């Protein structure tokens, strides 16, 4: 998708059953330059796949197509974003709710954390510093071999992170500033 087509999209709300938290739904991160609705819209279920959701000054997009970690990152880059980076518990909870909105089964989803460049040196794909961690107990562990990428929602709630091989195919969330 070219930037010019993204910029021309109009702000429009999603239109189905609301969830229990609030976010402003906009089609792209570039909409931040344009006036926003005067009130927040509830994050709505399913009917608005093209939307970006605004939370705390960042934009998030759920992608319902399974890809490897690298292909997911390339897809996010094509949208002017990266795989989601998570920097506090509030943001982690937002991402979990966003995922649950589109995937009630709470399946595995990629986040932008990996140690592909150097084993044990975890980095966000957007270049931001790792300042918050929500590992499941005993993770990261390279169980059964190299596990250089991170998935969220792997185990029972509350949603935690798990290191896993990067060649798995999962849905994901993109994040733009």
CSV table of N, CA and C in Angstrom, one decimal:
chain,number,residue,atom,x,y,z
A,1,UNK,N,0.9,-1.2,0.0
A,1,UNK,CA,0.0,0.0,0.0
A,1,UNK,C,0.9,1.2,0.0
A,2,UNK,N,0.7,2.1,-0.9
A,2,UNK,CA,1.5,3.3,-1.0
A,2,UNK,C,1.0,4.4,0.0
A,3,UNK,N,1.9,5.2,0.4
A,3,UNK,CA,1.6,6.2,1.4
A,3,UNK,C,0.5,7.1,1.0
A,4,UNK,N,0.5,7.5,-0.3
A,4,UNK,CA,-0.6,8.4,-0.7
A,4,UNK,C,-2.0,7.8,-0.6
A,5,UNK,N,-2.1,6.5,-0.8
A,5,UNK,CA,-3.4,5.9,-0.6
A,5,UNK,C,-3.8,5.8,0.9
A,6,UNK,N,-2.8,5.6,1.7
A,6,UNK,CA,-3.1,5.6,3.2
A,6,UNK,C,-3.5,7.0,3.6
A,7,UNK,N,-2.8,8.0,3.2
A,7,UNK,CA,-3.1,9.3,3.7
A,7,UNK,C,-4.5,9.8,3.3
A,8,UNK,N,-5.0,9.3,2.1
A,8,UNK,CA,-6.3,9.7,1.7
A,8,UNK,C,-7.5,9.0,2.3
A,9,UNK,N,-7.2,8.0,3.2
A,9,UNK,CA,-8.3,7.3,3.8
A,9,UNK,C,-8.9,8.3,4.9
A,10,UNK,N,-10.3,8.2,5.0
A,10,UNK,CA,-11.0,9.0,6.0
A,10,UNK,C,-11.1,8.3,7.3
A,11,UNK,N,-11.1,9.1,8.4
A,11,UNK,CA,-11.4,8.6,9.7
A,11,UNK,C,-12.8,8.1,9.8
A,12,UNK,N,-12.9,6.8,10.2
A,12,UNK,CA,-14.3,6.3,10.4
A,12,UNK,C,-14.3,5.3,11.5
A,13,UNK,N,-15.4,5.3,12.3
A,13,UNK,CA,-15.4,4.4,13.5
A,13,UNK,C,-15.8,3.0,13.0
A,14,UNK,N,-15.4,2.0,13.8
A,14,UNK,CA,-15.8,0.6,13.7
A,14,UNK,C,-17.2,0.5,14.1
A,15,UNK,N,-17.9,-0.5,13.7
A,15,UNK,CA,-19.4,-0.5,13.9
A,15,UNK,C,-19.9,-1.9,14.4
A,16,UNK,N,-19.4,-2.4,15.5
A,16,UNK,CA,-20.1,-3.6,16.1
A,16,UNK,C,-19.9,-3.5,17.6
A,17,UNK,N,-20.1,-4.7,18.3
A,17,UNK,CA,-20.2,-4.7,19.7
A,17,UNK,C,-18.9,-4.1,20.4
A,18,UNK,N,-19.0,-3.1,21.3
A,18,UNK,CA,-17.8,-2.6,21.9
A,18,UNK,C,-17.2,-3.5,22.9
A,19,UNK,N,-15.9,-3.3,23.1
A,19,UNK,CA,-15.2,-4.0,24.2
A,19,UNK,C,-15.2,-3.2,25.4
A,20,UNK,N,-14.5,-3.6,26.4
A,20,UNK,CA,-14.5,-2.9,27.7
A,20,UNK,C,-13.4,-1.9,27.8
A,21,UNK,N,-12.8,-1.5,26.8
A,21,UNK,CA,-11.8,-0.4,26.9
A,21,UNK,C,-12.0,0.5,25.7
A,22,UNK,N,-11.4,1.7,25.8
A,22,UNK,CA,-11.6,2.8,24.8
A,22,UNK,C,-10.3,3.0,24.0
A,23,UNK,N,-10.5,3.2,22.7
A,23,UNK,CA,-9.4,3.7,21.8
A,23,UNK,C,-10.0,4.4,20.7
A,24,UNK,N,-9.2,5.3,20.1
A,24,UNK,CA,-9.7,6.1,18.9
A,24,UNK,C,-9.3,5.2,17.7
A,25,UNK,N,-10.2,4.9,16.9
A,25,UNK,CA,-9.9,4.1,15.7
A,25,UNK,C,-9.7,5.0,14.5
A,26,UNK,N,-8.5,5.0,13.9
A,26,UNK,CA,-8.2,5.8,12.7
A,26,UNK,C,-7.5,4.9,11.7
A,27,UNK,N,-7.7,5.1,10.4
A,27,UNK,CA,-7.2,4.3,9.4
A,27,UNK,C,-5.7,4.2,9.3
A,28,UNK,N,-4.9,5.2,9.7
A,28,UNK,CA,-3.5,5.1,9.6
A,28,UNK,C,-2.8,6.0,10.6
A,29,UNK,N,-1.5,5.8,10.8
A,29,UNK,CA,-0.7,6.6,11.8
A,29,UNK,C,-0.6,8.1,11.2
A,30,UNK,N,-0.7,8.3,9.9
A,30,UNK,CA,-0.6,9.6,9.4
A,30,UNK,C,-1.8,10.5,9.6
A,31,UNK,N,-2.9,9.9,10.1
A,31,UNK,CA,-4.1,10.6,10.4
A,31,UNK,C,-3.8,11.5,11.6
A,32,UNK,N,-2.8,11.3,12.3
A,32,UNK,CA,-2.5,12.1,13.5
A,32,UNK,C,-2.3,13.6,13.1
A,33,UNK,N,-2.0,13.9,11.9
A,33,UNK,CA,-1.8,15.2,11.4
A,33,UNK,C,-3.2,15.9,11.2
A,34,UNK,N,-4.2,15.2,11.2
A,34,UNK,CA,-5.5,15.7,10.9
A,34,UNK,C,-6.4,15.8,12.2
A,35,UNK,N,-7.4,16.6,12.3
A,35,UNK,CA,-8.2,16.7,13.5
A,35,UNK,C,-8.8,15.3,13.8
A,36,UNK,N,-8.8,15.0,15.1
A,36,UNK,CA,-9.4,13.7,15.6
A,36,UNK,C,-10.8,14.0,16.1
A,37,UNK,N,-11.6,12.9,16.1
A,37,UNK,CA,-12.9,13.1,16.7
A,37,UNK,C,-12.8,13.7,18.1
A,38,UNK,N,-13.8,14.4,18.5
A,38,UNK,CA,-13.8,15.1,19.8
A,38,UNK,C,-13.9,14.1,21.0
A,39,UNK,N,-14.5,13.0,20.8
A,39,UNK,CA,-14.5,12.0,21.8
A,39,UNK,C,-13.9,10.7,21.4
A,40,UNK,N,-13.4,9.9,22.3
A,40,UNK,CA,-12.8,8.6,21.9
A,40,UNK,C,-13.9,7.7,21.5
A,41,UNK,N,-13.6,6.7,20.6
A,41,UNK,CA,-14.5,5.7,20.2
A,41,UNK,C,-14.1,4.4,20.9
A,42,UNK,N,-15.1,3.6,21.2
A,42,UNK,CA,-14.8,2.3,21.8
A,42,UNK,C,-14.2,1.4,20.7
A,43,UNK,N,-13.1,0.6,21.1
A,43,UNK,CA,-12.6,-0.3,20.2
A,43,UNK,C,-13.6,-1.3,19.9
A,44,UNK,N,-13.9,-1.6,18.6
A,44,UNK,CA,-15.0,-2.4,18.2
A,44,UNK,C,-14.6,-3.6,17.6
A,45,UNK,N,-15.4,-4.6,17.6
A,45,UNK,CA,-15.0,-6.0,17.2
A,45,UNK,C,-15.2,-6.2,15.7
A,46,UNK,N,-14.2,-6.7,15.0
A,46,UNK,CA,-14.3,-7.3,13.7
A,46,UNK,C,-14.6,-6.5,12.5
A,47,UNK,N,-15.4,-5.6,12.5
A,47,UNK,CA,-15.9,-5.0,11.2
A,47,UNK,C,-15.0,-3.9,10.7
A,48,UNK,N,-13.9,-3.7,11.3
A,48,UNK,CA,-13.1,-2.5,10.9
A,48,UNK,C,-11.6,-3.0,10.7
A,49,UNK,N,-11.4,-3.9,9.8
A,49,UNK,CA,-10.0,-4.5,9.7
A,49,UNK,C,-9.0,-3.5,9.2
A,50,UNK,N,-9.4,-2.4,8.5
A,50,UNK,CA,-8.4,-1.5,8.0
A,50,UNK,C,-8.0,-0.4,9.0
A,51,UNK,N,-8.6,-0.4,10.1
A,51,UNK,CA,-8.4,0.6,11.1
A,51,UNK,C,-7.1,0.5,11.9
A,52,UNK,N,-6.5,1.6,12.3
A,52,UNK,CA,-5.4,1.7,13.2
A,52,UNK,C,-6.1,2.2,14.5
A,53,UNK,N,-5.6,1.6,15.6
A,53,UNK,CA,-6.2,2.0,16.9
A,53,UNK,C,-5.1,2.8,17.7
A,54,UNK,N,-5.5,4.0,18.2
A,54,UNK,CA,-4.7,4.9,18.9
A,54,UNK,C,-4.7,4.6,20.4
A,55,UNK,N,-3.5,4.4,20.9
A,55,UNK,CA,-3.4,4.3,22.4
A,55,UNK,C,-2.1,5.0,22.8
A,56,UNK,N,-2.3,5.9,23.7
A,56,UNK,CA,-1.2,6.6,24.3
A,56,UNK,C,-0.2,7.2,23.3
A,57,UNK,N,-0.7,7.8,22.2
A,57,UNK,CA,0.1,8.4,21.2
A,57,UNK,C,0.7,7.5,20.2
A,58,UNK,N,0.4,6.3,20.2
A,58,UNK,CA,0.9,5.3,19.2
A,58,UNK,C,-0.3,4.7,18.5
A,59,UNK,N,0.0,4.2,17.3
A,59,UNK,CA,-1.0,3.6,16.5
A,59,UNK,C,-0.8,2.1,16.3
A,60,UNK,N,-1.8,1.3,16.4
A,60,UNK,CA,-1.7,-0.2,16.4
A,60,UNK,C,-2.7,-0.8,15.4
A,61,UNK,N,-2.2,-1.8,14.6
A,61,UNK,CA,-3.0,-2.4,13.6
A,61,UNK,C,-2.9,-3.9,13.8
A,62,UNK,N,-4.0,-4.6,13.9
A,62,UNK,CA,-4.1,-6.1,14.0
A,62,UNK,C,-4.0,-6.6,12.6
A,63,UNK,N,-3.2,-7.6,12.4
A,63,UNK,CA,-3.1,-8.2,11.1
A,63,UNK,C,-3.5,-9.7,11.2
A,64,UNK,N,-4.5,-10.1,10.5
A,64,UNK,CA,-5.1,-11.4,10.7
A,64,UNK,C,-4.6,-12.4,9.7
A,65,UNK,N,-3.4,-12.2,9.2
A,65,UNK,CA,-2.8,-13.1,8.2
A,65,UNK,C,-1.5,-13.7,8.9
A,66,UNK,N,-1.4,-15.0,8.9
A,66,UNK,CA,-0.3,-15.6,9.5
A,66,UNK,C,1.0,-15.5,8.6
A,67,UNK,N,2.1,-15.1,9.3
A,67,UNK,CA,3.4,-15.0,8.6
A,67,UNK,C,4.5,-15.4,9.6
A,68,UNK,N,5.7,-15.6,9.0
A,68,UNK,CA,6.8,-15.8,9.9
A,68,UNK,C,7.1,-14.5,10.5
A,69,UNK,N,8.0,-14.5,11.5
A,69,UNK,CA,8.3,-13.2,12.2
A,69,UNK,C,8.9,-12.2,11.3
A,70,UNK,N,9.9,-12.7,10.4
A,70,UNK,CA,10.5,-11.8,9.5
A,70,UNK,C,9.5,-11.2,8.5
A,71,UNK,N,8.7,-12.0,7.9
A,71,UNK,CA,7.7,-11.6,7.0
A,71,UNK,C,6.7,-10.6,7.6
A,72,UNK,N,6.3,-10.9,8.9
A,72,UNK,CA,5.4,-10.0,9.6
A,72,UNK,C,6.1,-8.6,9.8
A,73,UNK,N,7.4,-8.6,10.2
A,73,UNK,CA,8.1,-7.3,10.3
A,73,UNK,C,8.1,-6.6,9.0
A,74,UNK,N,8.4,-7.3,7.9
A,74,UNK,CA,8.4,-6.7,6.6
A,74,UNK,C,7.1,-6.1,6.2
A,75,UNK,N,6.0,-6.8,6.6
A,75,UNK,CA,4.7,-6.3,6.3
A,75,UNK,C,4.4,-5.0,7.1
A,76,UNK,N,4.8,-5.0,8.4
A,76,UNK,CA,4.6,-3.8,9.1
A,76,UNK,C,5.4,-2.7,8.6
A,77,UNK,N,6.6,-2.9,8.1
A,77,UNK,CA,7.5,-1.9,7.5
A,77,UNK,C,6.8,-1.3,6.3
A,78,UNK,N,6.1,-2.2,5.5
A,78,UNK,CA,5.4,-1.7,4.3
A,78,UNK,C,4.3,-0.7,4.6
A,79,UNK,N,3.8,-0.8,5.9
A,79,UNK,CA,2.8,0.1,6.4
A,79,UNK,C,3.3,1.3,7.1
A,80,UNK,N,4.6,1.4,7.2
A,80,UNK,CA,5.3,2.6,7.9
A,80,UNK,C,5.3,2.3,9.4
A,81,UNK,N,5.4,1.0,9.8
A,81,UNK,CA,5.4,0.6,11.2
A,81,UNK,C,6.4,-0.5,11.4
A,82,UNK,N,6.3,-1.0,12.6
A,82,UNK,CA,7.1,-2.2,13.0
A,82,UNK,C,6.2,-3.2,13.7
A,83,UNK,N,6.7,-4.4,13.9
A,83,UNK,CA,6.0,-5.3,14.8
A,83,UNK,C,5.9,-4.5,16.2
A,84,UNK,N,4.9,-4.8,16.9
A,84,UNK,CA,4.6,-4.0,18.1
A,84,UNK,C,5.8,-4.1,19.2
A,85,UNK,N,6.1,-3.0,19.7
A,85,UNK,CA,7.0,-3.0,20.9
A,85,UNK,C,6.2,-2.6,22.1
A,86,UNK,N,6.5,-3.2,23.2
A,86,UNK,CA,5.7,-3.0,24.4
A,86,UNK,C,6.6,-2.5,25.6
A,87,UNK,N,6.2,-1.4,26.2
A,87,UNK,CA,7.1,-0.8,27.1
A,87,UNK,C,6.5,-0.6,28.5
A,88,UNK,N,5.3,-1.1,28.8
A,88,UNK,CA,4.8,-1.1,30.2
A,88,UNK,C,3.6,-2.0,30.2
A,89,UNK,N,3.1,-2.3,31.4
A,89,UNK,CA,2.0,-3.2,31.6
A,89,UNK,C,0.7,-2.7,31.0
A,90,UNK,N,0.5,-1.4,31.0
A,90,UNK,CA,-0.7,-0.8,30.4
A,90,UNK,C,-0.7,-1.1,28.9
A,91,UNK,N,0.4,-0.9,28.2
A,91,UNK,CA,0.5,-1.2,26.8
A,91,UNK,C,0.4,-2.6,26.5
A,92,UNK,N,1.0,-3.5,27.3
A,92,UNK,CA,0.8,-4.9,27.2
A,92,UNK,C,-0.7,-5.3,27.3
A,93,UNK,N,-1.4,-4.8,28.2
A,93,UNK,CA,-2.8,-5.0,28.4
A,93,UNK,C,-3.6,-4.5,27.2
A,94,UNK,N,-3.2,-3.4,26.6
A,94,UNK,CA,-3.9,-2.9,25.4
A,94,UNK,C,-3.7,-3.8,24.3
A,95,UNK,N,-2.5,-4.3,24.1
A,95,UNK,CA,-2.2,-5.2,22.9
A,95,UNK,C,-3.0,-6.5,23.1
A,96,UNK,N,-3.0,-7.0,24.3
A,96,UNK,CA,-3.8,-8.2,24.6
A,96,UNK,C,-5.2,-8.0,24.3
A,97,UNK,N,-5.8,-6.9,24.7
A,97,UNK,CA,-7.2,-6.6,24.4
A,97,UNK,C,-7.5,-6.5,22.9
A,98,UNK,N,-6.5,-5.8,22.2
A,98,UNK,CA,-6.6,-5.7,20.8
A,98,UNK,C,-6.7,-7.1,20.1
A,99,UNK,N,-5.7,-7.9,20.5
A,99,UNK,CA,-5.7,-9.3,20.0
A,99,UNK,C,-7.0,-10.0,20.3
A,100,UNK,N,-7.4,-10.0,21.5
A,100,UNK,CA,-8.7,-10.7,21.9
A,100,UNK,C,-9.9,-10.2,21.1
A,101,UNK,N,-9.9,-8.9,20.8
A,101,UNK,CA,-10.9,-8.3,20.0
A,101,UNK,C,-11.1,-9.0,18.6
A,102,UNK,N,-10.0,-9.3,18.0
A,102,UNK,CA,-10.0,-10.0,16.7
A,102,UNK,C,-9.8,-11.5,16.8
A,103,UNK,N,-9.3,-12.0,17.9
A,103,UNK,CA,-9.1,-13.5,18.0
A,103,UNK,C,-9.5,-13.9,19.4
A,104,UNK,N,-10.8,-14.2,19.5
A,104,UNK,CA,-11.3,-14.6,20.9
A,104,UNK,C,-10.7,-15.9,21.4
A,105,UNK,N,-10.0,-16.7,20.6
A,105,UNK,CA,-9.3,-17.9,21.1
A,105,UNK,C,-8.0,-17.5,21.8
A,106,UNK,N,-7.6,-16.2,21.6
A,106,UNK,CA,-6.4,-15.8,22.3
A,106,UNK,C,-5.1,-16.6,21.9
A,107,UNK,N,-5.0,-16.8,20.6
A,107,UNK,CA,-3.9,-17.6,20.0
A,107,UNK,C,-2.6,-16.9,20.0
A,108,UNK,N,-1.6,-17.5,19.4
A,108,UNK,CA,-0.2,-17.0,19.4
A,108,UNK,C,-0.1,-15.8,18.4
A,109,UNK,N,0.6,-14.8,18.8
A,109,UNK,CA,0.8,-13.6,17.9
A,109,UNK,C,2.2,-13.1,18.1
A,110,UNK,N,2.8,-12.7,17.0
A,110,UNK,CA,4.1,-12.1,17.1
A,110,UNK,C,4.1,-10.7,17.7
A,111,UNK,N,5.2,-10.4,18.5
A,111,UNK,CA,5.5,-9.1,18.9
A,111,UNK,C,6.9,-8.8,18.4
A,112,UNK,N,7.4,-7.6,18.4
A,112,UNK,CA,8.6,-7.2,17.8
A,112,UNK,C,9.9,-7.5,18.6
A,113,UNK,N,9.9,-8.4,19.5
A,113,UNK,CA,11.0,-8.6,20.4
A,113,UNK,C,11.8,-9.8,19.9
A,114,UNK,N,13.1,-9.7,19.8
A,114,UNK,CA,13.9,-10.9,19.3
A,114,UNK,C,15.3,-10.8,19.8
A,115,UNK,N,16.0,-11.9,19.7
A,115,UNK,CA,17.5,-11.9,20.0
A,115,UNK,C,18.2,-12.5,18.8
A,116,UNK,N,17.7,-12.3,17.6
A,116,UNK,CA,18.3,-12.8,16.4
A,116,UNK,C,19.7,-12.3,16.1
A,117,UNK,N,20.0,-11.1,16.5
A,117,UNK,CA,21.3,-10.5,16.3
A,117,UNK,C,22.4,-11.0,17.2
A,118,UNK,N,22.0,-11.3,18.4
A,118,UNK,CA,23.0,-11.8,19.4
A,118,UNK,C,22.2,-12.5,20.5
A,119,UNK,N,22.5,-13.8,20.7
A,119,UNK,CA,21.8,-14.6,21.6
A,119,UNK,C,21.8,-14.0,23.0
A,120,UNK,N,20.6,-13.9,23.6
A,120,UNK,CA,20.4,-13.4,24.9
A,120,UNK,C,20.3,-11.8,25.0
A,121,UNK,N,20.6,-11.1,23.9
A,121,UNK,CA,20.5,-9.7,23.8
A,121,UNK,C,19.1,-9.3,23.1
A,122,UNK,N,18.1,-9.2,23.9
A,122,UNK,CA,16.8,-9.0,23.3
A,122,UNK,C,16.6,-7.5,22.9
A,123,UNK,N,16.0,-7.4,21.7
A,123,UNK,CA,15.9,-6.0,21.1
A,123,UNK,C,14.5,-5.9,20.5
A,124,UNK,N,14.0,-4.7,20.4
A,124,UNK,CA,12.7,-4.5,19.7
A,124,UNK,C,13.1,-4.1,18.3
A,125,UNK,N,12.2,-4.6,17.3
A,125,UNK,CA,12.5,-4.4,15.9
A,125,UNK,C,12.4,-2.9,15.5
A,126,UNK,N,11.8,-2.1,16.3
A,126,UNK,CA,11.7,-0.6,16.0
A,126,UNK,C,12.9,0.1,16.6
A,127,UNK,N,13.8,-0.6,17.2
A,127,UNK,CA,15.0,0.0,17.8
A,127,UNK,C,14.9,0.6,19.2
A,128,UNK,N,13.7,0.5,19.7
A,128,UNK,CA,13.5,1.0,21.1
A,128,UNK,C,14.1,0.1,22.1
A,129,UNK,N,14.4,0.6,23.3
A,129,UNK,CA,15.0,-0.1,24.3
A,129,UNK,C,14.0,-1.1,25.0
A,130,UNK,N,14.5,-2.2,25.4
A,130,UNK,CA,13.7,-3.2,26.2
A,130,UNK,C,13.7,-2.7,27.6
A,131,UNK,N,12.5,-2.1,28.0
A,131,UNK,CA,12.4,-1.6,29.4
A,131,UNK,C,11.2,-2.2,30.2
A,132,UNK,N,10.6,-3.2,29.6
A,132,UNK,CA,9.5,-3.9,30.2
A,132,UNK,C,9.5,-5.3,29.6
A,133,UNK,N,9.2,-6.3,30.5
A,133,UNK,CA,9.2,-7.7,30.1
A,133,UNK,C,8.0,-8.4,30.8
A,134,UNK,N,7.4,-9.3,30.0
A,134,UNK,CA,6.2,-10.0,30.5
A,134,UNK,C,6.4,-11.5,30.2
A,135,UNK,N,7.6,-12.0,30.5
A,135,UNK,CA,7.8,-13.4,30.2
A,135,UNK,C,7.0,-14.4,31.0
A,136,UNK,N,6.5,-15.4,30.4
A,136,UNK,CA,5.9,-16.5,31.1
A,136,UNK,C,7.0,-17.1,32.0
A,137,UNK,N,6.6,-17.7,33.1
A,137,UNK,CA,7.5,-18.3,34.0
A,137,UNK,C,8.5,-19.3,33.3
A,138,UNK,N,9.8,-19.1,33.5
A,138,UNK,CA,10.8,-20.0,32.9
A,138,UNK,C,11.2,-19.6,31.5
A,139,UNK,N,10.7,-18.5,31.0
A,139,UNK,CA,11.1,-18.0,29.7
A,139,UNK,C,12.0,-16.8,29.8
A,140,UNK,N,12.8,-16.5,28.9
A,140,UNK,CA,13.1,-17.2,27.6
A,140,UNK,C,14.0,-18.4,27.9
A,141,UNK,N,13.8,-19.5,27.2
A,141,UNK,CA,14.5,-20.7,27.5
A,141,UNK,C,15.1,-21.5,26.3
A,142,UNK,N,14.9,-21.1,25.1
A,142,UNK,CA,15.4,-21.8,23.9
A,142,UNK,C,15.0,-23.3,24.0
A,143,UNK,N,13.9,-23.6,24.5
A,143,UNK,CA,13.4,-25.0,24.7
A,143,UNK,C,13.5,-25.8,23.3
A,144,UNK,N,14.2,-26.8,23.2
A,144,UNK,CA,14.3,-27.6,22.0
A,144,UNK,C,15.1,-27.1,20.9
A,145,UNK,N,15.9,-26.0,21.2
A,145,UNK,CA,16.7,-25.4,20.1
A,145,UNK,C,16.6,-23.9,20.1
A,146,UNK,N,17.1,-23.3,19.1
A,146,UNK,CA,17.1,-21.8,19.0
A,146,UNK,C,15.6,-21.3,19.0
A,147,UNK,N,15.4,-20.3,19.8
A,147,UNK,CA,14.1,-19.6,19.9
A,147,UNK,C,14.4,-18.2,20.0
A,148,UNK,N,14.5,-17.5,18.9
A,148,UNK,CA,15.0,-16.1,18.8
A,148,UNK,C,13.9,-15.1,18.7
A,149,UNK,N,12.6,-15.5,18.5
A,149,UNK,CA,11.5,-14.5,18.4
A,149,UNK,C,10.5,-14.7,19.5
A,150,UNK,N,9.6,-13.7,19.6
A,150,UNK,CA,8.7,-13.7,20.8
A,150,UNK,C,7.3,-13.7,20.3
A,151,UNK,N,6.5,-14.5,21.0
A,151,UNK,CA,5.0,-14.5,20.7
A,151,UNK,C,4.4,-14.2,22.1
A,152,UNK,N,3.2,-13.6,21.9
A,152,UNK,CA,2.4,-13.3,23.1
A,152,UNK,C,1.1,-14.1,23.1
A,153,UNK,N,0.5,-14.3,24.3
A,153,UNK,CA,-0.7,-15.1,24.4
A,153,UNK,C,-0.5,-16.6,24.2
A,154,UNK,N,0.7,-17.1,24.5
A,154,UNK,CA,1.1,-18.5,24.3
A,154,UNK,C,0.5,-19.4,25.4
A,155,UNK,N,0.4,-18.9,26.6
A,155,UNK,CA,-0.1,-19.7,27.7
A,155,UNK,C,-1.3,-19.1,28.3
A,156,UNK,N,-1.8,-19.7,29.3
A,156,UNK,CA,-3.1,-19.3,29.9
A,156,UNK,C,-3.0,-17.8,30.4
A,157,UNK,N,-4.1,-17.2,30.5
A,157,UNK,CA,-4.1,-15.8,31.0
A,157,UNK,C,-3.6,-15.7,32.4
A,158,UNK,N,-3.0,-14.6,32.8
A,158,UNK,CA,-2.8,-13.4,32.0
A,158,UNK,C,-1.8,-13.7,30.9
A,159,UNK,N,-2.0,-13.0,29.8
A,159,UNK,CA,-1.1,-13.2,28.6
A,159,UNK,C,0.3,-12.8,28.9
A,160,UNK,N,1.2,-13.7,28.6
A,160,UNK,CA,2.6,-13.5,28.8
A,160,UNK,C,3.4,-13.8,27.5
A,161,UNK,N,4.7,-13.6,27.5
A,161,UNK,CA,5.5,-13.8,26.4
A,161,UNK,C,6.3,-15.1,26.4
A,162,UNK,N,6.5,-15.7,25.2
A,162,UNK,CA,7.3,-16.9,25.1
A,162,UNK,C,8.3,-16.8,23.9
A,163,UNK,N,9.5,-17.2,24.1
A,163,UNK,CA,10.4,-17.2,23.0
A,163,UNK,C,10.2,-18.5,22.2
A,164,UNK,N,10.3,-18.4,20.9
A,164,UNK,CA,9.9,-19.4,20.0
A,164,UNK,C,10.7,-19.3,18.7
A,165,UNK,N,10.8,-20.4,17.9
A,165,UNK,CA,11.5,-20.2,16.6
A,165,UNK,C,10.8,-19.2,15.7
A,166,UNK,N,11.6,-18.5,14.9
A,166,UNK,CA,11.1,-17.4,14.1
A,166,UNK,C,10.4,-17.8,12.9
A,167,UNK,N,10.5,-19.1,12.5
A,167,UNK,CA,9.9,-19.6,11.3
A,167,UNK,C,8.4,-20.1,11.5
A,168,UNK,N,7.9,-20.0,12.7
A,168,UNK,CA,6.5,-20.3,12.9
A,168,UNK,C,5.6,-19.3,12.2
A,169,UNK,N,4.4,-19.6,12.0
A,169,UNK,CA,3.4,-18.7,11.3
A,169,UNK,C,2.4,-18.3,12.3
A,170,UNK,N,2.4,-16.9,12.6
A,170,UNK,CA,1.4,-16.4,13.5
A,170,UNK,C,0.8,-15.1,13.0
A,171,UNK,N,-0.3,-14.7,13.5
A,171,UNK,CA,-0.8,-13.3,13.2
A,171,UNK,C,-0.1,-12.4,14.1
A,172,UNK,N,-0.3,-11.1,14.0
A,172,UNK,CA,0.6,-10.1,14.6
A,172,UNK,C,-0.1,-8.8,14.7
A,173,UNK,N,0.6,-7.9,15.5
A,173,UNK,CA,0.2,-6.5,15.6
A,173,UNK,C,1.3,-5.6,15.2
A,174,UNK,N,1.0,-4.6,14.4
A,174,UNK,CA,2.0,-3.6,14.0
A,174,UNK,C,1.8,-2.3,14.9
A,175,UNK,N,2.9,-1.6,15.0
A,175,UNK,CA,2.8,-0.3,15.8
A,175,UNK,C,3.5,0.8,15.1
A,176,UNK,N,2.9,2.0,15.0
A,176,UNK,CA,3.6,3.1,14.4
A,176,UNK,C,3.5,4.3,15.4
A,177,UNK,N,4.5,5.2,15.3
A,177,UNK,CA,4.5,6.3,16.2
A,177,UNK,C,3.8,7.5,15.6
